[in-house]
Amino acid sequence: MAKKSSSISLVYGIGMLLAAIGFCLPVFQFKFLGTHTMTGFDMVGDGDTAAKIFTLLIFIGAVAGVVAAFLPQFSILKPIALAVSVISFIIVIIMMCNSDGASFLRSVNLGKKAAEKVLKSLYVGAYMIIAGWIVAIAGLVLKK
């Protein structure tokens, strides 16, 4: 029985690792006077303090999930790390939809784009983050 629990923790850890790697890949691709791709760390460089914090929490939550997956004494952090990462991503998307462009991303002026325009600009990193969360959720659910 211990092997099953160990392999399920591995599934959760792989999912959170995918999310952390996805943050380092281009998350958004905008076509505005050319094509611009932005990794999660590029987004941390622009914008106000709240946007920087929530953007970093996506990565920090994913890394904390990877650590929690392999250290049994921190297993209580697994759902917390996943929740922090997911909620921070949602908040960043909401901030992007409501920004005037100058306050959040100075390099690409989004203006008052609708949510569908922002969601259409998701790129490979965002999809990898979401896939990692799905794998991590499956690891949490299968453990119970």
PDB file of C-alpha atoms in Angstrom:
ATOM      1  CA  MET A   1       0.000   0.000   0.000  1.00  0.00           C
ATOM      2  CA  ALA A   2       2.905   2.349   0.656  1.00  0.00           C
ATOM      3  CA  LYS A   3       3.977   2.106  -2.973  1.00  0.00           C
ATOM      4  CA  LYS A   4       0.614   3.387  -4.199  1.00  0.00           C
ATOM      5  CA  SER A   5       0.780   6.430  -1.911  1.00  0.00           C
ATOM      6  CA  SER A   6       4.358   7.069  -3.018  1.00  0.00           C
ATOM      7  CA  SER A   7       3.491   6.889  -6.715  1.00  0.00           C
ATOM      8  CA  ILE A   8       0.466   9.145  -6.250  1.00  0.00           C
ATOM      9  CA  SER A   9       2.690  11.712  -4.520  1.00  0.00           C
ATOM     10  CA  LEU A  10       4.953  11.431  -7.525  1.00  0.00           C
ATOM     11  CA  VAL A  11       2.006  12.240  -9.828  1.00  0.00           C
ATOM     12  CA  TYR A  12       1.245  15.361  -7.784  1.00  0.00           C
ATOM     13  CA  GLY A  13       4.923  16.365  -7.800  1.00  0.00           C
ATOM     14  CA  ILE A  14       5.203  15.923 -11.567  1.00  0.00           C
ATOM     15  CA  GLY A  15       2.111  18.060 -12.065  1.00  0.00           C
ATOM     16  CA  MET A  16       3.460  20.871  -9.943  1.00  0.00           C
ATOM     17  CA  LEU A  17       6.854  20.574 -11.657  1.00  0.00           C
ATOM     18  CA  LEU A  18       5.095  20.994 -15.019  1.00  0.00           C
ATOM     19  CA  ALA A  19       3.433  24.135 -13.661  1.00  0.00           C
ATOM     20  CA  ALA A  20       6.773  25.539 -12.475  1.00  0.00           C
ATOM     21  CA  ILE A  21       8.437  24.815 -15.826  1.00  0.00           C
ATOM     22  CA  GLY A  22       5.462  26.311 -17.676  1.00  0.00           C
ATOM     23  CA  PHE A  23       5.995  29.558 -15.764  1.00  0.00           C
ATOM     24  CA  CYS A  24       9.507  29.773 -17.241  1.00  0.00           C
ATOM     25  CA  LEU A  25       8.225  29.253 -20.800  1.00  0.00           C
ATOM     26  CA  PRO A  26       6.342  31.930 -22.784  1.00  0.00           C
ATOM     27  CA  VAL A  27       2.956  32.279 -21.050  1.00  0.00           C
ATOM     28  CA  PHE A  28       1.446  34.965 -23.290  1.00  0.00           C
ATOM     29  CA  GLN A  29       1.937  35.861 -26.930  1.00  0.00           C
ATOM     30  CA  PHE A  30       0.635  39.207 -28.140  1.00  0.00           C
ATOM     31  CA  LYS A  31       0.498  40.505 -31.664  1.00  0.00           C
ATOM     32  CA  PHE A  32       0.866  44.230 -31.413  1.00  0.00           C
ATOM     33  CA  LEU A  33       3.334  45.817 -33.820  1.00  0.00           C
ATOM     34  CA  GLY A  34       4.975  42.432 -34.164  1.00  0.00           C
ATOM     35  CA  THR A  35       4.849  39.341 -32.018  1.00  0.00           C
ATOM     36  CA  HIS A  36       5.747  39.573 -28.334  1.00  0.00           C
ATOM     37  CA  THR A  37       6.043  36.589 -26.009  1.00  0.00           C
ATOM     38  CA  MET A  38       6.252  36.956 -22.256  1.00  0.00           C
ATOM     39  CA  THR A  39       7.391  34.428 -19.698  1.00  0.00           C
ATOM     40  CA  GLY A  40       6.140  34.617 -16.152  1.00  0.00           C
ATOM     41  CA  PHE A  41       9.378  36.254 -15.075  1.00  0.00           C
ATOM     42  CA  ASP A  42       9.021  38.889 -17.809  1.00  0.00           C
ATOM     43  CA  MET A  43       5.650  39.792 -16.337  1.00  0.00           C
ATOM     44  CA  VAL A  44       7.211  40.246 -12.901  1.00  0.00           C
ATOM     45  CA  GLY A  45       9.418  43.007 -14.280  1.00  0.00           C
ATOM     46  CA  ASP A  46       6.493  45.194 -15.353  1.00  0.00           C
ATOM     47  CA  GLY A  47       3.524  46.532 -13.497  1.00  0.00           C
ATOM     48  CA  ASP A  48       2.574  47.453  -9.987  1.00  0.00           C
ATOM     49  CA  THR A  49       3.506  45.669  -6.790  1.00  0.00           C
ATOM     50  CA  ALA A  50       0.289  43.648  -6.466  1.00  0.00           C
ATOM     51  CA  ALA A  51       0.669  42.295  -9.994  1.00  0.00           C
ATOM     52  CA  LYS A  52       4.275  41.314  -9.275  1.00  0.00           C
ATOM     53  CA  ILE A  53       3.314  39.516  -6.074  1.00  0.00           C
ATOM     54  CA  PHE A  54       0.471  37.546  -7.634  1.00  0.00           C
ATOM     55  CA  THR A  55       2.595  36.658 -10.655  1.00  0.00           C
ATOM     56  CA  LEU A  56       5.391  35.370  -8.417  1.00  0.00           C
ATOM     57  CA  LEU A  57       2.902  33.430  -6.278  1.00  0.00           C
ATOM     58  CA  ILE A  58       2.070  31.289  -9.319  1.00  0.00           C
ATOM     59  CA  PHE A  59       5.681  30.109  -9.432  1.00  0.00           C
ATOM     60  CA  ILE A  60       6.191  29.987  -5.663  1.00  0.00           C
ATOM     61  CA  GLY A  61       3.054  27.868  -5.228  1.00  0.00           C
ATOM     62  CA  ALA A  62       4.250  25.442  -7.900  1.00  0.00           C
ATOM     63  CA  VAL A  63       7.727  25.123  -6.374  1.00  0.00           C
ATOM     64  CA  ALA A  64       6.259  24.694  -2.885  1.00  0.00           C
ATOM     65  CA  GLY A  65       4.062  21.930  -4.300  1.00  0.00           C
ATOM     66  CA  VAL A  66       7.093  20.136  -5.733  1.00  0.00           C
ATOM     67  CA  VAL A  67       8.859  20.349  -2.360  1.00  0.00           C
ATOM     68  CA  ALA A  68       5.741  19.184  -0.507  1.00  0.00           C
ATOM     69  CA  ALA A  69       5.366  16.218  -2.843  1.00  0.00           C
ATOM     70  CA  PHE A  70       8.731  14.773  -1.889  1.00  0.00           C
ATOM     71  CA  LEU A  71       8.866  15.671   1.804  1.00  0.00           C
ATOM     72  CA  PRO A  72       6.182  13.760   3.728  1.00  0.00           C
ATOM     73  CA  GLN A  73       6.293  16.088   6.737  1.00  0.00           C
ATOM     74  CA  PHE A  74       5.015  18.899   4.469  1.00  0.00           C
ATOM     75  CA  SER A  75       2.176  16.927   2.867  1.00  0.00           C
ATOM     76  CA  ILE A  76      -0.387  19.314   4.392  1.00  0.00           C
ATOM     77  CA  LEU A  77       1.011  22.002   2.063  1.00  0.00           C
ATOM     78  CA  LYS A  78       0.031  20.143  -1.116  1.00  0.00           C
ATOM     79  CA  PRO A  79      -3.515  21.488  -1.495  1.00  0.00           C
ATOM     80  CA  ILE A  80      -2.460  24.898  -0.168  1.00  0.00           C
ATOM     81  CA  ALA A  81       0.364  25.242  -2.709  1.00  0.00           C
ATOM     82  CA  LEU A  82      -1.945  24.200  -5.536  1.00  0.00           C
ATOM     83  CA  ALA A  83      -4.647  26.640  -4.417  1.00  0.00           C
ATOM     84  CA  VAL A  84      -2.165  29.525  -4.132  1.00  0.00           C
ATOM     85  CA  SER A  85      -0.863  28.881  -7.629  1.00  0.00           C
ATOM     86  CA  VAL A  86      -4.310  28.554  -9.243  1.00  0.00           C
ATOM     87  CA  ILE A  87      -5.858  31.544  -7.464  1.00  0.00           C
ATOM     88  CA  SER A  88      -2.859  33.741  -8.270  1.00  0.00           C
ATOM     89  CA  PHE A  89      -3.105  32.814 -11.961  1.00  0.00           C
ATOM     90  CA  ILE A  90      -6.802  33.721 -11.984  1.00  0.00           C
ATOM     91  CA  ILE A  91      -6.083  37.045 -10.275  1.00  0.00           C
ATOM     92  CA  VAL A  92      -3.357  37.865 -12.824  1.00  0.00           C
ATOM     93  CA  ILE A  93      -5.775  37.140 -15.689  1.00  0.00           C
ATOM     94  CA  ILE A  94      -8.408  39.380 -14.054  1.00  0.00           C
ATOM     95  CA  MET A  95      -5.834  42.140 -13.575  1.00  0.00           C
ATOM     96  CA  MET A  96      -4.862  41.891 -17.233  1.00  0.00           C
ATOM     97  CA  CYS A  97      -8.485  42.134 -18.337  1.00  0.00           C
ATOM     98  CA  ASN A  98      -9.091  45.202 -16.178  1.00  0.00           C
ATOM     99  CA  SER A  99      -5.800  46.994 -16.758  1.00  0.00           C
ATOM    100  CA  ASP A 100      -5.327  50.016 -18.940  1.00  0.00           C
ATOM    101  CA  GLY A 101      -2.109  48.506 -20.249  1.00  0.00           C
ATOM    102  CA  ALA A 102       0.200  51.150 -18.830  1.00  0.00           C
ATOM    103  CA  SER A 103      -0.260  50.063 -15.231  1.00  0.00           C
ATOM    104  CA  PHE A 104       0.222  46.324 -15.659  1.00  0.00           C
ATOM    105  CA  LEU A 105       2.278  45.634 -18.767  1.00  0.00           C
ATOM    106  CA  ARG A 106       4.209  48.604 -20.058  1.00  0.00           C
ATOM    107  CA  SER A 107       5.785  46.734 -22.942  1.00  0.00           C
ATOM    108  CA  VAL A 108       2.467  45.640 -24.490  1.00  0.00           C
ATOM    109  CA  ASN A 109      -0.509  47.964 -24.259  1.00  0.00           C
ATOM    110  CA  LEU A 110      -3.536  45.736 -23.783  1.00  0.00           C
ATOM    111  CA  GLY A 111      -5.957  48.577 -23.371  1.00  0.00           C
ATOM    112  CA  LYS A 112      -9.422  47.496 -22.276  1.00  0.00           C
ATOM    113  CA  LYS A 113      -9.381  44.145 -24.067  1.00  0.00           C
ATOM    114  CA  ALA A 114     -12.140  41.731 -23.226  1.00  0.00           C
ATOM    115  CA  ALA A 115     -11.381  38.524 -21.359  1.00  0.00           C
ATOM    116  CA  GLU A 116     -11.628  36.501 -24.554  1.00  0.00           C
ATOM    117  CA  LYS A 117      -8.831  38.546 -26.126  1.00  0.00           C
ATOM    118  CA  VAL A 118      -6.568  37.930 -23.137  1.00  0.00           C
ATOM    119  CA  LEU A 119      -7.435  34.237 -23.064  1.00  0.00           C
ATOM    120  CA  LYS A 120      -6.736  33.969 -26.798  1.00  0.00           C
ATOM    121  CA  SER A 121      -3.221  35.230 -26.170  1.00  0.00           C
ATOM    122  CA  LEU A 122      -2.335  32.347 -23.822  1.00  0.00           C
ATOM    123  CA  TYR A 123       0.700  30.491 -25.097  1.00  0.00           C
ATOM    124  CA  VAL A 124       2.532  27.206 -24.458  1.00  0.00           C
ATOM    125  CA  GLY A 125       3.621  28.076 -20.910  1.00  0.00           C
ATOM    126  CA  ALA A 126       0.061  28.815 -19.808  1.00  0.00           C
ATOM    127  CA  TYR A 127      -1.156  25.533 -21.249  1.00  0.00           C
ATOM    128  CA  MET A 128       1.668  23.699 -19.503  1.00  0.00           C
ATOM    129  CA  ILE A 129       0.775  25.373 -16.195  1.00  0.00           C
ATOM    130  CA  ILE A 130      -2.875  24.362 -16.575  1.00  0.00           C
ATOM    131  CA  ALA A 131      -1.940  20.798 -17.572  1.00  0.00           C
ATOM    132  CA  GLY A 132       0.348  20.605 -14.537  1.00  0.00           C
ATOM    133  CA  TRP A 133      -2.499  21.678 -12.264  1.00  0.00           C
ATOM    134  CA  ILE A 134      -4.771  19.017 -13.763  1.00  0.00           C
ATOM    135  CA  VAL A 135      -2.140  16.334 -13.141  1.00  0.00           C
ATOM    136  CA  ALA A 136      -1.583  17.657  -9.589  1.00  0.00           C
ATOM    137  CA  ILE A 137      -5.327  17.640  -8.862  1.00  0.00           C
ATOM    138  CA  ALA A 138      -5.515  14.076 -10.153  1.00  0.00           C
ATOM    139  CA  GLY A 139      -2.662  13.178  -7.789  1.00  0.00           C
ATOM    140  CA  LEU A 140      -4.507  14.743  -4.848  1.00  0.00           C
ATOM    141  CA  VAL A 141      -7.840  13.119  -5.689  1.00  0.00           C
ATOM    142  CA  LEU A 142      -6.372   9.666  -6.322  1.00  0.00           C
ATOM    143  CA  LYS A 143      -4.546   9.731  -2.999  1.00  0.00           C
ATOM    144  CA  LYS A 144      -7.819   9.915  -1.095  1.00  0.00           C
TER     145      LYS A 144
END
